[in-house]
Coordinates of C-alpha atoms in Angstrom, one line a residue:
X1 CA 35.3 -163.0 16.1
X2 CA 33.0 -166.0 15.6
X3 CA 31.8 -166.5 12.1
X4 CA 28.2 -165.6 11.5
X5 CA 25.6 -167.5 9.6
X6 CA 25.9 -168.0 5.8
X7 CA 23.1 -165.6 5.2
X8 CA 24.8 -162.9 7.2
X9 CA 28.1 -163.4 5.5
X10 CA 26.4 -163.3 2.1
X11 CA 24.7 -160.0 3.2
X12 CA 28.0 -158.4 4.0
X13 CA 29.8 -159.7 1.0
X14 CA 27.1 -159.1 -1.6
X15 CA 25.3 -156.0 -0.6
X16 CA 25.6 -153.2 -3.2
X17 CA 24.5 -150.7 -0.6
X18 CA 27.5 -151.1 1.7
X19 CA 30.1 -148.5 1.1
X20 CA 33.5 -148.1 2.7
X21 CA 33.5 -145.6 5.6
X22 CA 35.3 -142.3 4.6
X23 CA 38.8 -141.7 5.9
X24 CA 39.5 -138.3 7.4
X25 CA 43.0 -137.0 7.6
X26 CA 45.6 -138.7 5.4
X27 CA 48.4 -137.5 7.6
X28 CA 47.0 -139.6 10.4
X29 CA 48.1 -142.7 8.5
X30 CA 51.7 -141.7 9.0
X31 CA 51.3 -141.8 12.8
X32 CA 53.0 -144.6 14.7
X33 CA 51.1 -147.3 16.6
X34 CA 48.2 -147.8 14.1
X35 CA 46.6 -151.3 14.4
X36 CA 46.6 -152.3 10.7
X37 CA 47.0 -156.0 11.1
X38 CA 44.4 -158.3 12.7
X39 CA 46.3 -160.3 15.4
X40 CA 45.3 -163.8 16.6
X41 CA 48.0 -163.6 19.2
X42 CA 47.2 -161.2 22.0
X43 CA 50.8 -160.9 23.1
X44 CA 51.9 -159.8 19.7
X45 CA 49.1 -157.3 19.5
X46 CA 49.9 -155.8 22.9
X47 CA 53.6 -156.0 22.4
X48 CA 53.3 -153.6 19.5
X49 CA 52.0 -151.1 22.0
X50 CA 54.5 -151.9 24.7
X51 CA 51.9 -153.5 26.9
X52 CA 51.1 -156.9 28.3
X53 CA 47.9 -158.6 29.4
X54 CA 46.5 -157.1 32.6
X55 CA 46.2 -159.7 35.4
X56 CA 45.6 -157.7 38.5
X57 CA 41.7 -157.7 38.6
X58 CA 41.8 -159.0 42.2
X59 CA 43.1 -155.6 43.4
X60 CA 39.8 -153.9 42.4
X61 CA 38.1 -151.6 45.0
X62 CA 34.8 -151.8 46.6
X63 CA 31.8 -152.0 44.2
X64 CA 28.6 -150.0 44.5
X65 CA 25.6 -152.3 44.4
X66 CA 23.2 -151.4 41.7
X67 CA 21.2 -154.6 42.2
X68 CA 20.1 -155.0 38.6
X69 CA 17.7 -152.0 38.6
X70 CA 20.2 -149.3 37.8
X71 CA 19.7 -147.3 41.0
X72 CA 22.7 -146.9 43.3
X73 CA 20.9 -144.8 45.9
X74 CA 19.1 -145.9 49.1
X75 CA 15.4 -145.2 49.2
X76 CA 14.9 -146.8 52.6
X77 CA 14.9 -143.7 54.7
X78 CA 12.7 -141.7 52.3
X79 CA 9.6 -143.9 52.5
X80 CA 7.7 -141.3 54.6
X81 CA 8.3 -138.4 52.2
X82 CA 5.0 -137.1 50.9
X83 CA 4.3 -137.3 47.2
X84 CA 3.8 -133.5 47.0
X85 CA 7.1 -132.8 48.7
X86 CA 9.0 -135.2 46.4
X87 CA 7.4 -134.1 43.2
X88 CA 7.1 -130.4 43.6
X89 CA 10.4 -128.8 44.6
X90 CA 10.5 -125.0 44.7
X91 CA 14.2 -124.1 44.6
X92 CA 16.0 -122.5 41.7
X93 CA 19.7 -122.5 40.9
X94 CA 22.0 -120.6 38.6
X95 CA 24.5 -123.3 37.8
X96 CA 27.7 -122.0 36.3
X97 CA 27.9 -124.5 33.4
X98 CA 31.4 -124.8 31.9
X99 CA 31.9 -124.1 28.2
X100 CA 32.1 -127.4 26.3
X101 CA 34.8 -125.8 24.1
X102 CA 36.9 -123.0 25.4
X103 CA 39.0 -121.8 22.5
X104 CA 41.8 -124.3 21.9
X105 CA 42.0 -125.4 25.6
X106 CA 41.3 -129.0 26.6
X107 CA 38.7 -129.6 29.3
X108 CA 39.7 -130.8 32.7
X109 CA 36.9 -133.2 33.8
X110 CA 37.7 -132.3 37.4
X111 CA 36.4 -128.8 36.8
X112 CA 34.1 -129.3 33.8
X113 CA 30.4 -129.4 34.5
X114 CA 28.4 -131.2 31.8
X115 CA 24.8 -130.7 31.0
X116 CA 24.4 -133.3 28.3
X117 CA 22.1 -135.3 26.1
X118 CA 22.8 -138.7 24.5
X119 CA 22.0 -138.9 20.8
X120 CA 20.8 -142.5 21.1
X121 CA 18.7 -144.1 18.4
X122 CA 20.7 -142.2 15.7
X123 CA 23.9 -144.1 14.7
X124 CA 22.9 -147.0 17.0
X125 CA 19.4 -148.2 16.6
X126 CA 17.2 -149.0 19.6
X127 CA 13.8 -150.6 19.2
X128 CA 12.3 -149.1 22.3
X129 CA 13.1 -145.5 21.1
X130 CA 11.3 -145.5 17.8
X131 CA 8.5 -148.0 17.7
X132 CA 6.9 -146.8 14.5
X133 CA 10.2 -147.0 12.6
X134 CA 11.0 -150.5 13.8
X135 CA 7.4 -151.6 13.0
X136 CA 7.9 -150.4 9.5
X137 CA 11.2 -152.1 8.8
X138 CA 11.6 -154.9 11.2
X139 CA 8.8 -155.5 13.8
X140 CA 10.0 -159.0 14.3
X141 CA 13.6 -158.0 14.9
X142 CA 14.9 -157.2 18.4
X143 CA 18.3 -155.7 17.6
X144 CA 20.1 -153.9 14.8
X145 CA 22.1 -156.9 13.8
X146 CA 19.0 -159.0 12.9
X147 CA 17.3 -155.9 11.4
X148 CA 20.2 -155.3 9.0
X149 CA 20.3 -158.9 8.1
X150 CA 16.6 -158.9 7.3
X151 CA 16.8 -155.7 5.2
X152 CA 19.6 -157.2 3.2
X153 CA 20.6 -155.0 0.2
X154 CA 18.1 -152.3 1.3
X155 CA 19.8 -151.8 4.7
X156 CA 22.3 -149.2 3.5
X157 CA 19.7 -146.9 2.0
X158 CA 17.3 -147.2 4.9
X159 CA 20.0 -146.5 7.6
X160 CA 21.6 -143.7 5.7
X161 CA 18.2 -142.0 5.4
X162 CA 17.9 -142.3 9.1
X163 CA 21.4 -140.9 9.8
X164 CA 20.5 -137.9 7.6
X165 CA 17.1 -137.1 9.2
X166 CA 17.0 -138.3 12.8
X167 CA 19.5 -135.8 14.3
X168 CA 19.8 -132.5 12.4
X169 CA 21.6 -129.1 13.0
X170 CA 18.2 -127.5 13.8
X171 CA 17.8 -130.1 16.6
X172 CA 21.3 -129.2 17.9
X173 CA 20.1 -125.5 18.0
X174 CA 17.1 -126.6 20.1
X175 CA 19.4 -128.4 22.5
X176 CA 21.7 -125.4 22.8
X177 CA 18.7 -123.2 23.6
X178 CA 17.9 -125.6 26.5
X179 CA 21.4 -125.2 27.9
X180 CA 23.0 -128.3 26.6
X181 CA 26.8 -128.1 26.5
X182 CA 27.7 -131.7 25.8
X183 CA 26.6 -134.4 23.3
X184 CA 27.2 -138.1 24.1
X185 CA 27.1 -139.9 20.8
X186 CA 26.9 -143.7 20.8
X187 CA 28.3 -145.5 17.7
X188 CA 28.8 -149.1 16.6
X189 CA 32.2 -150.3 15.8
X190 CA 30.9 -150.7 12.2
X191 CA 31.0 -147.0 11.9
X192 CA 34.7 -147.1 12.1
X193 CA 35.9 -150.5 10.9
X194 CA 34.7 -153.3 8.6
X195 CA 34.7 -156.6 10.5
X196 CA 34.3 -159.8 8.4
X197 CA 31.1 -161.7 9.4
X198 CA 29.5 -158.7 11.1
X199 CA 25.9 -158.0 10.0
X200 CA 26.1 -154.4 11.3
X201 CA 26.1 -151.8 8.5
X202 CA 29.5 -150.3 7.6
X203 CA 28.8 -147.1 5.6
X204 CA 28.9 -143.4 5.8
X205 CA 28.2 -142.9 9.5
X206 CA 31.4 -140.8 9.9
X207 CA 30.2 -138.2 7.3
X208 CA 26.9 -137.6 9.2
X209 CA 28.8 -137.6 12.5
X210 CA 31.2 -135.0 11.2
X211 CA 28.4 -132.6 10.1
X212 CA 26.8 -132.7 13.6
X213 CA 30.0 -132.6 15.6
X214 CA 31.5 -129.6 13.7
X215 CA 28.2 -127.7 13.9
X216 CA 27.8 -128.4 17.6
X217 CA 31.4 -127.4 18.3
X218 CA 31.7 -124.4 16.0
X219 CA 28.2 -122.9 16.4
X220 CA 27.5 -123.7 20.1
X221 CA 30.8 -124.6 21.7
X222 CA 29.6 -128.1 22.8
X223 CA 31.9 -130.9 24.0
X224 CA 31.5 -134.2 22.2
X225 CA 31.8 -137.7 23.8
X226 CA 32.2 -140.3 21.0
X227 CA 31.3 -143.7 22.4
X228 CA 31.8 -147.2 21.1
X229 CA 28.6 -148.8 22.4
X230 CA 29.4 -152.1 20.6
X231 CA 32.6 -154.0 20.1
X232 CA 33.2 -157.0 17.8
X233 CA 31.8 -160.2 19.4
X234 CA 29.5 -158.3 21.8
X235 CA 30.3 -156.7 25.1
X236 CA 27.1 -157.4 27.2
X237 CA 24.6 -159.6 25.5
X238 CA 22.3 -156.7 24.8
X239 CA 21.2 -155.2 21.5
X240 CA 23.4 -152.1 21.7
X241 CA 26.4 -154.2 22.7
X242 CA 26.4 -155.7 19.2
X243 CA 23.6 -158.2 19.2
X244 CA 21.4 -159.9 21.8
X245 CA 23.1 -162.8 23.4
X246 CA 26.6 -162.0 22.3
X247 CA 29.5 -161.6 24.7
X248 CA 32.3 -163.0 22.6
X249 CA 34.4 -159.8 22.7
X250 CA 36.0 -160.8 25.9
X251 CA 39.3 -162.7 25.7
X252 CA 39.5 -162.6 21.9
X253 CA 42.7 -161.3 20.5
X254 CA 41.0 -160.9 17.1
X255 CA 38.2 -158.8 18.5
X256 CA 40.6 -156.7 20.5
X257 CA 42.6 -156.1 17.4
X258 CA 39.5 -154.8 15.5
X259 CA 38.6 -152.7 18.6
X260 CA 42.0 -151.0 18.5
X261 CA 41.4 -150.4 14.8
X262 CA 38.2 -148.6 15.6
X263 CA 40.0 -146.5 18.2
X264 CA 42.6 -145.5 15.6
X265 CA 39.7 -144.5 13.2
X266 CA 38.1 -142.4 15.9
X267 CA 41.4 -140.6 16.7
X268 CA 41.8 -140.0 12.9
X269 CA 38.3 -138.6 12.8
X270 CA 38.9 -136.3 15.8
X271 CA 42.2 -135.1 14.3
X272 CA 40.6 -134.2 11.0
X273 CA 37.9 -132.0 12.6
X274 CA 40.5 -129.5 13.7
X275 CA 39.0 -129.5 17.2
X276 CA 41.0 -132.2 19.0
X277 CA 40.3 -130.4 22.3
X278 CA 36.5 -130.7 21.9
X279 CA 36.3 -134.5 22.3
X280 CA 36.4 -137.3 24.9
X281 CA 36.6 -140.9 23.8
X282 CA 34.5 -143.6 25.5
X283 CA 35.9 -146.9 24.3
X284 CA 33.3 -149.3 25.8
X285 CA 29.8 -149.1 27.2
X286 CA 28.1 -151.1 30.0
X287 CA 30.4 -154.2 29.7
X288 CA 29.1 -157.4 31.2
X289 CA 30.1 -161.0 30.5
X290 CA 27.4 -162.5 32.7
X291 CA 24.3 -161.1 31.0
X292 CA 21.9 -162.8 33.4
X293 CA 23.4 -160.6 36.2
X294 CA 23.6 -157.4 34.1
X295 CA 23.8 -154.2 36.3
X296 CA 24.8 -156.2 39.4
X297 CA 28.1 -157.0 41.1
X298 CA 28.0 -160.4 39.5
X299 CA 27.7 -159.1 36.0
X300 CA 31.5 -158.8 35.4
X301 CA 34.0 -161.6 36.1
X302 CA 37.5 -160.9 37.2
X303 CA 38.7 -162.3 33.8
X304 CA 36.5 -159.8 32.0
X305 CA 37.8 -157.0 34.3
X306 CA 41.4 -157.9 33.2
X307 CA 40.4 -157.9 29.6
X308 CA 38.7 -154.5 29.9
X309 CA 41.8 -153.1 31.6
X310 CA 44.0 -154.5 28.9
X311 CA 41.9 -152.8 26.3
X312 CA 41.7 -149.4 28.1
X313 CA 45.4 -149.4 28.8
X314 CA 45.9 -149.8 25.0
X315 CA 43.4 -147.0 24.3
X316 CA 45.3 -144.7 26.6
X317 CA 48.5 -145.6 24.7
X318 CA 46.9 -144.8 21.4
X319 CA 45.4 -141.5 22.7
X320 CA 48.8 -140.5 24.0
X321 CA 50.3 -140.9 20.5
X322 CA 47.9 -138.2 19.3
X323 CA 47.5 -136.0 22.3
X324 CA 47.4 -137.2 25.9
X325 CA 45.1 -134.3 26.8
X326 CA 42.2 -136.0 25.1
X327 CA 40.3 -137.6 28.0
X328 CA 39.3 -141.3 28.1
X329 CA 36.0 -142.2 29.6
X330 CA 35.8 -145.5 31.5
X331 CA 32.2 -146.8 31.9
X332 CA 32.0 -148.4 35.3
X333 CA 29.8 -151.5 34.4
X334 CA 27.5 -150.6 37.3
X335 CA 30.3 -151.1 39.8
X336 CA 31.3 -147.5 40.6
X337 CA 34.4 -145.4 40.7
X338 CA 36.1 -147.2 43.5
X339 CA 36.1 -150.6 41.7
X340 CA 38.1 -149.2 38.8
X341 CA 40.3 -146.6 40.6
X342 CA 43.1 -149.0 41.7
X343 CA 43.9 -150.0 38.1
X344 CA 45.0 -146.5 36.9
X345 CA 47.7 -144.1 38.1
X346 CA 46.5 -140.9 39.6
X347 CA 47.8 -138.9 36.6
X348 CA 45.8 -140.9 34.1
X349 CA 43.5 -138.6 32.0
X350 CA 40.4 -140.6 32.6
X351 CA 36.8 -139.9 33.8
X352 CA 34.6 -142.5 35.3
X353 CA 31.2 -142.9 33.6
X354 CA 28.3 -144.0 35.9
X355 CA 24.8 -144.7 34.6
X356 CA 21.7 -144.2 36.7
X357 CA 18.2 -145.5 36.1
X358 CA 15.0 -145.6 38.2
X359 CA 12.9 -147.6 35.9
X360 CA 14.9 -150.8 36.0
X361 CA 15.7 -150.7 32.2
X362 CA 19.3 -149.8 32.6
X363 CA 20.6 -151.4 29.4
X364 CA 20.0 -149.8 26.1
X365 CA 18.1 -152.2 23.8
X366 CA 16.4 -154.2 26.6
X367 CA 13.1 -155.1 25.1
X368 CA 10.1 -153.6 26.7
X369 CA 7.0 -155.4 28.0
X370 CA 8.7 -157.8 30.3
X371 CA 6.9 -158.4 33.5
X372 CA 9.2 -159.5 36.3
X373 CA 7.2 -158.7 39.4
X374 CA 9.0 -160.6 42.2
X375 CA 7.4 -160.8 45.6
X376 CA 6.1 -163.5 47.8
X377 CA 3.8 -165.6 45.5
X378 CA 4.9 -163.6 42.4
X379 CA 4.8 -165.0 38.9
X380 CA 8.3 -165.7 37.7
X381 CA 8.7 -166.3 34.0
X382 CA 5.9 -166.2 31.5
X383 CA 3.1 -168.5 32.6
X384 CA 5.1 -169.8 35.5
X385 CA 3.4 -169.4 38.8
X386 CA 6.3 -169.4 41.3
X387 CA 5.6 -168.8 44.9
X388 CA 9.0 -168.0 46.2
X389 CA 9.3 -168.5 49.9
X390 CA 11.3 -170.6 52.3
X391 CA 10.3 -174.1 51.5
X392 CA 7.8 -173.2 48.8
X393 CA 7.4 -175.0 45.6
X394 CA 9.0 -173.1 42.6
X395 CA 7.4 -173.1 39.2
X396 CA 3.9 -174.5 38.8
X397 CA 3.8 -178.2 38.4
X398 CA 7.4 -178.6 39.4
X399 CA 8.4 -180.2 42.6
X400 CA 11.5 -178.3 43.1
X401 CA 11.7 -176.7 46.5
X402 CA 13.8 -173.7 47.4
X403 CA 15.3 -173.9 50.8
X404 CA 15.2 -171.1 53.3
X405 CA 17.8 -168.5 52.3
X406 CA 18.2 -169.9 48.8
X407 CA 15.1 -168.8 46.9
X408 CA 14.8 -165.3 45.4
X409 CA 12.5 -163.2 47.5
X410 CA 13.4 -164.9 50.7
X411 CA 13.2 -162.2 53.3
X412 CA 15.8 -159.5 53.5
X413 CA 18.6 -161.8 52.2
X414 CA 17.5 -161.1 48.7
X415 CA 16.1 -157.7 49.4
X416 CA 12.8 -158.8 47.9
X417 CA 9.7 -159.4 49.9
X418 CA 6.0 -158.8 49.6
X419 CA 5.6 -155.4 47.9
X420 CA 9.1 -155.2 46.6
X421 CA 8.9 -155.5 42.8
X422 CA 11.9 -155.7 40.6
X423 CA 11.4 -154.1 37.2
X424 CA 7.6 -154.6 37.2
X425 CA 6.7 -154.3 33.6
X426 CA 9.9 -152.5 32.8
X427 CA 12.5 -155.2 32.2
X428 CA 14.8 -154.8 35.2
X429 CA 17.4 -156.0 33.0
X430 CA 15.3 -158.8 31.7
X431 CA 15.5 -159.6 28.0
X432 CA 12.6 -159.8 25.6
X433 CA 10.0 -162.3 26.7
X434 CA 12.1 -163.4 29.6
X435 CA 10.8 -163.5 33.2
X436 CA 13.5 -163.5 35.8
X437 CA 16.0 -165.8 37.2
X438 CA 15.0 -166.5 40.7
X439 CA 17.2 -168.3 43.2
X440 CA 20.9 -168.8 43.7
X441 CA 22.2 -167.8 40.3
X442 CA 19.2 -169.3 38.5
X443 CA 18.0 -168.0 35.2
X444 CA 14.4 -168.8 34.4
X445 CA 13.5 -168.3 30.7
X446 CA 10.2 -167.1 29.4
X447 CA 7.5 -169.8 29.1
X448 CA 9.7 -172.3 30.9
X449 CA 7.8 -174.3 33.5
X450 CA 11.0 -175.9 34.8
X451 CA 12.0 -176.6 38.3
X452 CA 14.1 -173.9 39.9
X453 CA 16.6 -175.0 42.5
X454 CA 19.9 -173.7 43.7
X455 CA 22.3 -173.3 40.8
X456 CA 19.8 -174.4 38.1
X457 CA 19.8 -172.5 34.9
X458 CA 16.7 -172.6 32.8
X459 CA 17.1 -170.7 29.6
X460 CA 14.2 -171.5 27.3
X461 CA 14.6 -169.7 24.1
X462 CA 16.5 -167.0 25.8
X463 CA 19.5 -166.8 23.7
X464 CA 19.7 -163.3 24.0
X465 CA 18.9 -160.9 26.6
X466 CA 18.2 -162.9 29.7
X467 CA 19.0 -160.0 31.8
X468 CA 17.9 -160.6 35.3
X469 CA 18.7 -163.3 37.8
X470 CA 17.8 -162.3 41.2
X471 CA 20.0 -164.4 43.3
X472 CA 19.7 -165.2 47.0
X473 CA 21.8 -162.9 49.0
X474 CA 22.6 -160.7 46.1
X475 CA 20.3 -158.0 47.4
X476 CA 18.0 -157.1 44.6
X477 CA 17.7 -153.7 45.9
X478 CA 19.5 -154.1 49.2
X479 CA 22.9 -153.6 47.7
X480 CA 21.4 -151.0 45.4
X481 CA 19.9 -149.4 48.4
X482 CA 16.3 -150.3 47.4
X483 CA 14.9 -151.7 50.6
X484 CA 12.3 -154.4 50.8
X485 CA 8.8 -152.9 51.0
X486 CA 9.9 -149.9 48.8
X487 CA 9.5 -149.7 45.1
X488 CA 11.3 -147.2 42.9
X489 CA 8.5 -144.7 43.1
X490 CA 8.7 -141.3 41.5
X491 CA 8.2 -139.3 44.7
X492 CA 11.3 -140.9 46.3
X493 CA 13.7 -140.0 43.5
X494 CA 14.4 -136.3 44.1
X495 CA 15.0 -136.4 47.9
X496 CA 17.2 -139.5 47.5
X497 CA 19.3 -138.0 44.7
X498 CA 19.8 -134.8 46.7
X499 CA 21.2 -136.6 49.7
X500 CA 23.2 -139.2 47.9
X501 CA 24.5 -138.0 44.5
X502 CA 28.0 -137.7 46.1
X503 CA 28.0 -141.5 46.6
X504 CA 29.0 -141.9 43.0
X505 CA 32.1 -139.8 43.6
X506 CA 33.7 -142.6 45.6
X507 CA 37.3 -141.8 46.8
X508 CA 37.6 -138.9 44.4
X509 CA 40.7 -140.2 42.7
X510 CA 39.2 -139.6 39.3
X511 CA 36.3 -137.3 38.2
X512 CA 32.9 -139.0 37.8
X513 CA 30.3 -138.1 35.2
X514 CA 26.8 -139.5 35.1
X515 CA 26.8 -140.5 31.4
X516 CA 23.2 -141.6 31.4
X517 CA 20.2 -140.8 33.6
X518 CA 16.5 -140.8 33.3
X519 CA 13.4 -139.6 35.1
X520 CA 11.0 -142.6 34.7
X521 CA 10.3 -144.5 37.9
X522 CA 8.9 -148.0 38.4
X523 CA 5.7 -146.6 39.7
X524 CA 4.0 -143.3 40.6
X525 CA 5.0 -141.4 37.5
X526 CA 3.3 -138.1 37.0
X527 CA 3.6 -135.5 34.2
X528 CA 3.7 -132.7 36.7
X529 CA 6.5 -134.3 38.6
X530 CA 8.9 -134.6 35.7
X531 CA 10.4 -131.1 36.0
X532 CA 11.5 -131.6 39.6
X533 CA 13.0 -135.0 39.0
X534 CA 14.9 -133.7 36.0
X535 CA 16.2 -130.5 37.5
X536 CA 17.1 -132.2 40.8
X537 CA 19.4 -134.6 39.0
X538 CA 20.8 -131.9 36.7
X539 CA 21.7 -129.8 39.8
X540 CA 22.9 -132.6 42.1
X541 CA 25.2 -134.2 39.5
X542 CA 26.7 -130.8 38.7
X543 CA 27.2 -130.0 42.4
X544 CA 28.7 -133.3 43.5
X545 CA 30.2 -134.7 40.3
X546 CA 31.2 -133.5 36.8
X547 CA 27.6 -133.2 35.7
X548 CA 25.4 -135.6 33.8
X549 CA 23.8 -136.6 30.5
X550 CA 20.1 -137.3 29.9
X551 CA 19.7 -140.7 28.4
X552 CA 17.8 -140.1 25.1
X553 CA 17.6 -137.1 22.8
X554 CA 14.4 -138.5 21.2
X555 CA 12.0 -141.4 21.9
X556 CA 9.0 -142.2 19.9
X557 CA 7.5 -144.6 22.4
X558 CA 4.0 -143.4 22.8
X559 CA 2.6 -146.9 22.7
X560 CA 4.8 -148.1 25.6
X561 CA 3.0 -147.7 28.8
X562 CA 4.5 -146.5 32.1
X563 CA 3.2 -147.0 35.7
X564 CA 1.4 -143.8 36.1
X565 CA 0.5 -140.9 33.8
X566 CA 1.5 -140.6 30.1
X567 CA 3.7 -142.9 28.0
X568 CA 7.4 -143.8 27.8
X569 CA 8.0 -140.9 25.4
X570 CA 6.8 -138.4 28.0
X571 CA 9.7 -139.4 30.3
X572 CA 12.4 -140.8 28.1
X573 CA 12.5 -138.2 25.2
X574 CA 14.5 -135.0 25.8
X575 CA 12.6 -133.6 22.8
X576 CA 9.3 -134.2 24.6
X577 CA 10.7 -132.7 27.8
X578 CA 11.8 -129.5 25.9
X579 CA 8.3 -129.3 24.3
X580 CA 6.6 -129.6 27.7
X581 CA 8.9 -126.9 29.2
X582 CA 10.4 -129.5 31.5
X583 CA 13.9 -129.3 30.2
X584 CA 14.9 -125.6 29.9
X585 CA 18.1 -123.6 30.4
X586 CA 17.0 -122.6 33.9
X587 CA 17.3 -125.0 36.8
X588 CA 14.1 -124.3 38.7
X589 CA 11.5 -126.4 40.5
X590 CA 14.5 -128.2 42.1
X591 CA 14.1 -130.3 45.2
X592 CA 17.7 -129.7 46.5

């Protein structure tokens, strides 16, 4: 892992608040295969597991096109659906939800039906989910890495107080009353292993996690998915992936070694709970080594695919040393089941995790307030007036011309024309203050009045989080099924999900779980329509797949506007949905 700044190193070395994470299960230390040495040689590291570097990325299957907005469904044939029909479904369903824990039996994801919620903003901090808290402690910080560095010696006390209060057993009771049978819990690697040079806090996260997990399992029979949302070096350039702008995890033997240590710690934690059968391990989340093309087919290189497969094969080996019946969840990087299926034998105990968003903000930690309206004559990049059109000048004051078929927003080739907006005001995978990269692979940074031509990269002050490059022919929306002339409008969601949820199933070689879904659309959001959109997804994912998981347990985002009624909290907070009688145990007001 690359060395951090002197200030960050001093923080980690000198903080009196940082405590060693507790170790559960002394007997676990006697097990074989523990990664106790940090390896600089990847072959030595993998050799200890009886593995080699994976090099067969080229045999991947067909990818689903998410197009950078997080929606894999086609809305083209639904444009004529009336608003009332789309928002006010009248069907009710009695879904036979599977028990998250059934005695000592392990779940089979092929039969398991998950009705889950993600405990985001708890052990992994997200600025968009608790605006008041961030304004209090680090309004000028965009990720937890910079927040912890700013807080210095106070970081431990502040974060530990949050761990103790943000998610409580009484909140787990409320989730159970709403019919929740699964908790997806994101963690940083720092909850499991101390990595030199990392600014992320390494403290008592496991103790708080243990309290919630054991209560949820023993009191309510919930299944727990423990996720590693970040890995040393950064897995996607987003805040939750470690820190904004970081993708150094890929192809680093040292970072891989620390990642295996984190997996060992998770397995030790699971073993010590006495409920090994109640857990699934998710070793990586939304990986992407080309951040500017996050949530598109161009977001993951073949080299990165090989490195992920090398890591996951090692994780499977380590799980097998404890109990091969513990499932491993493989996040699909917005590429879908079929892309990953060829890499694993049919008997592998894996479940594919797909994420679905209708707002464009598919990546946790993408800063809000980014305007990337892209149409003919749209503004591209803060203060840059870019009329994007065949032969049009791109960027005010710049004489660069984008030839027909090259510029973003050129007819159907890019899937963007007048009226088709990508992530308007939402982010569409665009990092804080960053407009959108518009043309063949181009990245246009915020406030950059530079010429945009084929292949040009303009990154002004982006460093981190330049998350959208709408490239010619990459179908912003067309691959994702979002046709030109159609925005991701709320009234289109329910009918589209009903007809196409099975798309995520792919060939069916492995079970598929929608590990994160939301109900906020890019436009046309109504408070009265939330129940139908929520229940329609809840039903459709259970009918066609292994169920789903709502994206956020809580969200204090009342100051973040949406296109339509209410605020972001009204759509992104499960707590708010429960309070409004939108999320209940019953599945009624469903469109399907």
